[in-house]
Amino acid sequence: MSTKPYDVLVVGTGAAGLTAALTAAEHGASVLMLTKGHAPDSSSWHAQGGIAGAIGDDDTAELHAVDTERAGRELCRQSAVRVLVEEGPERVRELIALGVPFDPELNLEGGHSRRRVSSVDGAATGWAVTSLLSRHAVASERIATREATAVLSLIVSGGRCLGVVTPEGSVTATATILAMGGAAALWARTTNPPGQIGDAVAMAMAAGAAVADMEFMQFHPTVLEGSRLLLSEALRGAGATLLDDNGERFVDELAPRDEVARAIFRRGHAFLDLRSIDRPHFGSLMVEIEKSGFDPATQPIPVSPAAHYTIGGVVTDLVGRTDIAALYAAGECAATGVHGANRLASNSLLECLVFGRRAALAALDEAPLPAAAFPAREFAAEAAPALQERVAPAQLRDQVWRQAGVVRDPAGLAELANSPDPVAAVVARFALARAESRGVHYRIDAPKLNPVLEGHFVLRPGQGLILEQWT
Ligand code: SIN
């Protein structure tokens, strides 16, 4: 692999990575994008519902902030929320200008007080946005992409990140941006592609960066039973109802996601009734449901919760800077605090656009690497044999689902905290420390919110968990 340093190295090819790469390239930077799989393996490609953004006539950034904070259960970092909701509309308009064929009407989703979700074909938004950004990246002569290239570790020297080690050698860059998605595929039941097992968190921790909020795994309530096909919240926004085994409704379908997920989990499963909604509006999703053997026109569809979105991650400031100089993180792998204890629906693609761009702009200001900082080839030769790509065997994923699932108990978490997998273990440690129930984190032994725990648990190398207030 070439030892030529890039200006910006982006690890990940989802919405955050593509936004960061395109932003950096537009400003004249040379960019390399690396991904261990192939571009469509990222969670962004599979995102359905859409992109929240206050662009409707009856909407404001302030209202979007109120909804985001209400869903986040007293834990959203207010400065991050302000950035998200204030810069969001411009990012959505840029996508419109770029040619994303958004539906004419804004969608409604759980926890939103206004219709503010821009979608494509009802629920094919992630694919439409990410594939368009990807085409632009391919067309850019400043952006190179290498797929099927795992990143084994970060290269950090003198407190500064110099790049990454891959099985083929090392890659150096003035700035490195992690945009590697979340960890939900560590849970047996998940909506995420199999590679989403928290590699950014594992690597960042190993390199000495802080991680936070790892107890907060968001479970999506309505995932087709026996599969990872998500049945978008937008369906409920359009009037789909949830029925129990007796055909009775049992929950407000548009309550925040954590409440709906637990209400279904308590029953084991539920049925999503799509018979009375405008199904052609969700054309491609209806086709997927039919391919799975169900007829949404005649039968309610069996659903249950699955791990969906990792709220925690590598601690960053509002421009993606981590604790390690020249190392940035953006999108799902970052912990900005913007989602608090429960992410509002469709705020995640927005987060990728807003914070991916911010990270790239900040990365462009990094001072060039000193000439002495190019141990690339030698470093790889020394370091690589000790490193291996992480995998998540079925046994581990079953254990994480059982012991750190929708409902958690301290005994299970204590056992999981001894897992040899660093991400599974850290999730359990955080979940043990948060001896309360808040947002997506539910402890059966402590079912109420405890105001004393209002704050973000942060883990820094060599220290125990510390509860911090983020403003
Ligand atoms: C959905 O369409 O329900 C998922 C969107 C999201 O996770 O925000």
XYZ file of C-alpha atoms and ligand atoms in Angstrom:
479
model
C 0.000 0.000 0.000
C 1.240 3.500 -0.809
C 3.022 5.391 1.929
C 2.197 8.749 0.380
C 0.319 10.720 3.028
C -3.168 11.893 2.153
C -4.565 15.151 3.447
C -7.608 13.383 4.828
C -8.173 9.690 5.426
C -11.807 8.725 5.914
C -12.592 5.295 7.324
C -16.123 4.342 6.312
C -18.261 4.882 3.240
C -21.656 5.667 4.724
C -23.355 9.064 4.773
C -20.953 10.611 7.319
C -17.848 9.340 5.526
C -19.064 10.406 2.104
C -20.065 13.840 3.371
C -16.665 14.296 5.014
C -14.796 13.087 1.923
C -16.767 15.265 -0.486
C -16.427 18.325 1.753
C -12.668 17.862 2.117
C -12.244 17.278 -1.629
C -14.305 20.362 -2.488
C -11.768 22.345 -0.468
C -8.862 20.920 -2.444
C -7.767 18.077 -0.138
C -6.533 14.702 -1.332
C -8.767 12.080 0.264
C -8.649 8.329 0.704
C -11.775 6.452 1.765
C -11.293 2.999 3.236
C -13.944 0.431 4.066
C -13.623 -3.140 5.255
C -16.580 -4.211 3.162
C -18.181 -2.609 0.153
C -19.975 0.708 0.040
C -23.510 -0.736 0.329
C -22.562 -2.575 3.551
C -22.901 0.625 5.581
C -25.961 1.264 7.721
C -26.671 4.509 5.865
C -27.449 2.573 2.690
C -30.147 0.704 4.587
C -31.604 3.714 6.411
C -35.273 3.999 5.581
C -37.395 6.710 7.146
C -35.459 9.755 6.115
C -33.770 12.917 7.196
C -35.308 15.156 9.826
C -34.941 18.880 9.196
C -37.179 21.840 9.911
C -37.986 22.824 6.357
C -41.812 22.834 6.541
C -43.753 26.123 6.661
C -45.115 25.338 10.129
C -41.763 24.260 11.555
C -38.715 25.860 13.175
C -35.296 24.744 14.347
C -36.494 25.534 17.869
C -39.384 23.051 17.605
C -37.023 20.415 16.216
C -34.691 21.042 19.180
C -37.545 20.681 21.679
C -38.568 17.323 20.162
C -34.957 16.090 20.036
C -34.387 16.998 23.675
C -37.681 15.555 24.832
C -36.849 12.224 23.186
C -33.303 12.385 24.663
C -34.582 12.292 28.277
C -32.676 15.207 29.832
C -29.389 14.055 28.396
C -28.958 15.788 25.042
C -25.958 18.069 24.821
C -27.743 21.303 24.046
C -24.932 22.872 22.029
C -24.844 19.811 19.750
C -28.617 19.870 19.325
C -28.466 23.526 18.334
C -25.845 22.765 15.685
C -27.901 19.844 14.369
C -31.213 21.637 14.058
C -29.809 24.975 12.868
C -27.475 23.601 10.191
C -29.771 20.716 9.264
C -32.150 22.513 6.895
C -29.247 23.803 4.792
C -27.790 20.301 4.509
C -31.187 18.961 3.373
C -31.518 21.755 0.794
C -28.028 20.918 -0.508
C -29.180 17.356 -1.115
C -32.223 18.653 -2.958
C -29.915 20.800 -5.111
C -27.692 17.786 -5.721
C -30.674 15.927 -7.131
C -31.941 13.634 -4.364
C -35.516 12.904 -5.496
C -37.248 13.553 -2.182
C -40.982 12.856 -1.994
C -43.095 16.049 -2.258
C -44.647 15.620 1.211
C -42.713 15.583 4.482
C -43.271 12.473 6.617
C -44.265 12.291 10.270
C -42.398 9.975 12.660
C -42.575 9.156 16.375
C -41.601 11.943 18.778
C -41.860 14.690 16.120
C -44.426 17.429 16.671
C -44.340 18.407 12.986
C -44.018 16.714 9.623
C -40.290 17.214 9.059
C -38.843 14.009 7.641
C -37.665 14.187 4.032
C -37.855 10.741 2.424
C -37.437 9.059 -0.914
C -40.098 6.572 -2.032
C -41.446 6.611 1.539
C -38.639 4.539 3.004
C -35.751 4.221 0.545
C -33.974 7.362 1.708
C -30.623 5.935 2.815
C -30.074 4.166 -0.471
C -31.076 7.228 -2.533
C -28.886 9.669 -0.601
C -25.867 7.448 -0.095
C -25.730 6.095 -3.621
C -25.910 9.640 -5.018
C -23.128 10.879 -2.709
C -21.143 7.793 -3.620
C -21.437 8.556 -7.341
C -20.119 12.049 -6.658
C -17.194 10.619 -4.689
C -16.362 8.206 -7.512
C -16.437 11.118 -9.970
C -14.107 13.265 -7.854
C -10.500 13.087 -8.953
C -9.408 14.037 -5.447
C -11.065 11.031 -3.773
C -9.640 7.518 -3.933
C -11.606 4.621 -2.451
C -10.396 1.211 -1.324
C -13.021 -1.350 -0.469
C -12.461 -4.715 1.243
C -9.679 -3.146 3.274
C -9.994 -3.692 7.009
C -8.472 -1.188 9.379
C -6.667 -3.021 12.157
C -5.523 -0.130 14.311
C -4.755 3.544 14.470
C -1.181 4.791 14.267
C -0.620 7.248 17.099
C 2.747 8.773 17.768
C 3.521 11.601 20.161
C -0.184 11.973 20.888
C -1.049 12.544 17.228
C -2.853 10.211 14.876
C -0.792 9.589 11.746
C -3.139 7.187 9.994
C -4.102 3.538 10.187
C -2.719 0.046 9.802
C -4.408 -2.284 7.307
C -3.516 -5.885 6.427
C -1.763 -4.561 3.320
C 0.331 -2.016 5.173
C -0.206 1.371 6.710
C -1.766 4.537 5.362
C -0.741 7.953 6.624
C -2.721 11.169 6.518
C -2.654 14.655 7.967
C -6.057 13.962 9.511
C -8.003 10.744 10.000
C -11.790 10.742 10.247
C -13.555 7.686 11.642
C -17.003 7.341 10.085
C -17.427 3.630 10.636
C -21.000 3.329 11.883
C -22.171 1.662 15.049
C -22.149 -1.609 16.929
C -25.724 -2.909 16.603
C -24.641 -6.051 14.710
C -23.065 -7.237 17.961
C -26.651 -8.023 19.029
C -28.178 -11.219 17.623
C -31.298 -9.396 16.556
C -30.362 -6.317 14.586
C -31.256 -4.148 11.632
C -27.572 -3.505 10.852
C -25.342 -5.089 8.212
C -23.089 -7.772 9.779
C -19.925 -5.658 9.841
C -21.355 -3.035 12.193
C -19.759 -4.352 15.373
C -18.211 -1.216 16.866
C -14.773 -1.276 15.243
C -14.308 2.475 15.689
C -14.897 2.197 19.427
C -12.556 -0.802 19.730
C -9.791 0.940 17.798
C -10.183 4.305 19.453
C -10.116 2.760 22.931
C -7.012 0.764 22.052
C -5.338 3.961 20.851
C -6.222 5.911 23.989
C -9.306 7.920 23.006
C -12.292 8.412 25.285
C -15.629 6.711 24.650
C -19.010 7.613 26.120
C -22.685 6.659 26.369
C -22.082 3.032 25.401
C -25.044 1.815 27.480
C -27.431 3.479 25.043
C -28.255 1.041 22.249
C -31.440 2.057 20.501
C -33.805 -0.797 19.655
C -36.093 -0.253 16.703
C -39.598 -1.455 17.629
C -40.821 -2.752 14.296
C -38.466 -5.168 12.597
C -39.927 -8.082 10.646
C -39.722 -11.181 12.830
C -36.993 -13.607 11.861
C -35.215 -11.065 9.675
C -33.430 -7.729 9.821
C -35.930 -5.965 7.575
C -36.912 -2.760 9.312
C -40.493 -1.627 8.852
C -40.007 2.106 8.959
C -41.483 4.316 11.606
C -42.787 6.374 8.681
C -45.383 3.610 8.179
C -46.762 4.366 11.627
C -46.541 8.063 10.807
C -48.788 7.291 7.837
C -51.341 5.544 10.044
C -50.167 1.933 10.440
C -51.281 0.479 13.767
C -49.719 -2.033 16.134
C -51.906 -4.937 17.213
C -51.460 -7.601 19.881
C -52.298 -11.309 19.528
C -55.984 -10.456 20.028
C -55.956 -7.859 17.289
C -56.160 -4.991 19.825
C -54.074 -1.823 19.806
C -51.916 -1.502 22.929
C -49.584 1.485 22.516
C -49.456 4.963 20.996
C -47.715 4.079 17.732
C -46.031 7.488 17.584
C -44.662 7.537 21.115
C -40.852 7.753 21.293
C -39.112 4.628 20.043
C -37.967 3.296 23.410
C -41.536 3.215 24.748
C -42.905 1.438 21.696
C -39.997 -1.042 21.672
C -40.558 -2.015 25.315
C -44.321 -2.294 24.885
C -43.758 -4.813 22.063
C -40.895 -6.598 23.838
C -43.133 -7.234 26.866
C -45.537 -9.076 24.542
C -42.781 -10.896 22.656
C -44.000 -9.541 19.343
C -46.773 -7.526 17.737
C -48.400 -7.140 14.337
C -48.043 -4.043 12.201
C -51.251 -3.461 10.318
C -50.574 -1.787 6.981
C -53.910 -2.568 5.392
C -55.401 0.917 5.624
C -52.375 3.064 4.716
C -51.274 4.398 1.346
C -49.005 1.427 0.593
C -47.913 2.542 -2.894
C -46.251 5.535 -1.181
C -43.798 2.988 0.308
C -43.433 1.021 -2.909
C -39.972 -0.481 -2.491
C -40.581 -1.431 1.150
C -43.826 -3.202 0.210
C -41.886 -5.200 -2.363
C -39.378 -6.233 0.336
C -42.199 -7.339 2.641
C -43.771 -9.379 -0.134
C -40.405 -10.954 -0.960
C -40.272 -12.070 2.679
C -43.518 -13.977 2.197
C -46.114 -11.570 3.635
C -48.969 -9.764 1.937
C -49.317 -6.305 3.533
C -52.662 -5.780 1.761
C -54.344 -8.654 3.563
C -52.413 -9.539 6.742
C -50.836 -7.608 9.652
C -47.075 -8.216 9.640
C -45.300 -9.818 12.656
C -42.690 -7.507 14.145
C -40.459 -7.284 17.218
C -37.620 -5.001 18.341
C -34.030 -5.295 17.142
C -30.812 -3.415 17.942
C -30.685 -0.499 15.543
C -28.569 2.521 16.429
C -25.558 3.032 18.694
C -25.963 6.298 20.572
C -22.580 6.021 22.290
C -19.199 6.069 20.636
C -15.922 7.923 20.451
C -16.146 11.199 22.367
C -15.946 14.263 20.132
C -16.454 17.970 20.370
C -18.785 19.774 17.993
C -16.361 19.561 15.076
C -15.599 15.881 15.470
C -12.282 16.223 17.333
C -11.482 13.285 19.596
C -9.016 13.194 22.523
C -6.245 12.264 20.079
C -4.815 15.052 17.931
C -5.682 14.821 14.218
C -8.188 12.010 14.893
C -11.838 12.821 14.220
C -15.058 10.856 14.420
C -18.427 11.576 12.823
C -21.805 9.928 12.429
C -22.931 6.911 14.405
C -19.461 6.010 15.713
C -19.132 9.404 17.430
C -20.559 10.450 20.778
C -21.373 14.153 20.479
C -24.146 13.893 23.050
C -26.656 15.096 20.471
C -29.076 12.192 20.971
C -29.079 12.098 24.760
C -30.504 8.807 25.972
C -32.823 8.194 23.018
C -32.339 9.329 19.435
C -35.259 11.034 17.766
C -36.279 9.227 14.582
C -34.492 10.329 11.405
C -31.976 12.494 13.252
C -29.186 10.071 12.323
C -28.765 10.724 8.595
C -28.993 14.392 9.511
C -26.220 13.906 12.073
C -24.048 12.319 9.359
C -24.519 15.306 7.047
C -24.051 17.998 9.676
C -21.193 16.516 11.694
C -19.496 14.791 8.736
C -19.138 18.185 7.088
C -17.975 19.866 10.298
C -15.331 17.202 10.897
C -13.951 17.614 7.374
C -13.746 21.385 7.675
C -11.891 21.131 10.986
C -9.599 18.404 9.640
C -8.498 20.725 6.839
C -6.923 23.008 9.450
C -4.544 20.341 10.790
C -0.860 21.154 10.390
C 0.893 18.902 7.856
C 2.601 15.798 9.197
C 6.233 16.379 10.143
C 8.601 14.597 7.754
C 9.835 12.437 10.641
C 6.357 11.039 11.053
C 6.423 8.518 8.218
C 7.285 5.212 9.781
C 4.429 3.812 7.756
C 5.858 0.697 6.169
C 8.031 -0.216 9.143
C 5.211 0.405 11.587
C 2.905 -1.916 9.695
C 5.536 -4.611 9.554
C 6.028 -4.428 13.307
C 2.461 -3.943 14.388
C 0.341 -5.941 12.007
C 1.092 -9.487 13.228
C -0.262 -8.597 16.650
C -3.511 -7.305 15.245
C -6.511 -9.088 13.825
C -9.779 -8.024 12.300
C -12.579 -8.281 14.885
C -15.390 -10.747 14.284
C -18.677 -11.353 16.098
C -19.509 -15.056 16.298
C -23.140 -16.082 16.778
C -22.487 -17.132 20.378
C -21.255 -13.644 21.287
C -24.167 -11.988 19.507
C -26.653 -14.227 21.340
C -25.021 -13.356 24.631
C -25.127 -9.610 23.940
C -28.794 -9.860 22.940
C -29.645 -11.768 26.144
C -27.532 -9.763 28.556
C -27.633 -6.245 27.121
C -30.967 -6.334 25.319
C -34.168 -4.302 25.579
C -34.503 -5.187 29.296
C -31.301 -5.626 31.335
C -30.436 -7.009 34.757
C -27.227 -6.549 36.741
C -26.309 -10.263 36.875
C -26.359 -10.620 33.100
C -24.483 -7.377 32.630
C -21.824 -8.426 35.171
C -21.237 -11.612 33.186
C -21.055 -9.738 29.881
C -18.577 -7.258 31.355
C -16.048 -10.127 31.326
C -16.480 -10.750 27.602
C -13.216 -10.955 25.677
C -14.802 -8.707 23.073
C -13.840 -5.151 24.066
C -17.011 -3.532 22.760
C -19.416 -6.044 24.323
C -17.540 -5.699 27.609
C -17.619 -1.922 27.535
C -21.366 -1.832 26.765
C -21.913 -3.995 29.865
C -19.663 -1.843 32.047
C -21.538 1.309 31.072
C -24.923 -0.388 31.499
C -23.933 -1.613 34.968
C -22.853 1.884 35.991
C -26.158 3.374 34.868
C -28.270 1.909 37.655
C -31.488 3.538 36.454
C -33.765 3.403 33.434
C -33.473 6.258 30.987
C -34.384 6.402 27.333
C -33.258 3.287 25.519
C -31.496 1.831 28.586
C -33.894 -0.162 30.786
C -32.791 -1.895 33.980
C -35.342 -4.237 35.502
C -33.855 -3.668 38.980
C -34.025 0.149 38.627
C -37.029 0.932 36.438
C -37.090 4.672 37.134
C -34.993 7.607 36.057
C -32.531 8.752 38.741
C -31.752 12.502 38.555
C -28.356 11.870 40.174
C -27.306 10.053 37.003
C -28.114 12.957 34.715
C -24.871 13.081 32.733
C -22.749 11.140 30.280
C -20.576 8.250 31.426
C -17.130 8.589 29.877
C -14.306 6.041 29.857
C -10.732 7.201 29.390
C -7.759 4.860 29.314
C -6.505 3.990 32.772
C -9.520 5.524 34.512
C -12.855 4.261 35.767
C -16.144 5.527 34.371
C -16.717 9.189 35.109
C -20.096 10.934 34.929
C -19.705 14.211 33.055
C -22.043 17.105 32.330
C -21.883 18.219 28.703
C -23.282 21.599 27.803
C -37.088 4.227 10.351
O -37.341 4.448 9.182
O -37.945 3.893 11.163
C -35.684 4.342 10.815
C -35.192 5.705 10.704
C -34.277 6.000 11.845
O -33.691 5.097 12.415
O -34.208 7.164 12.236
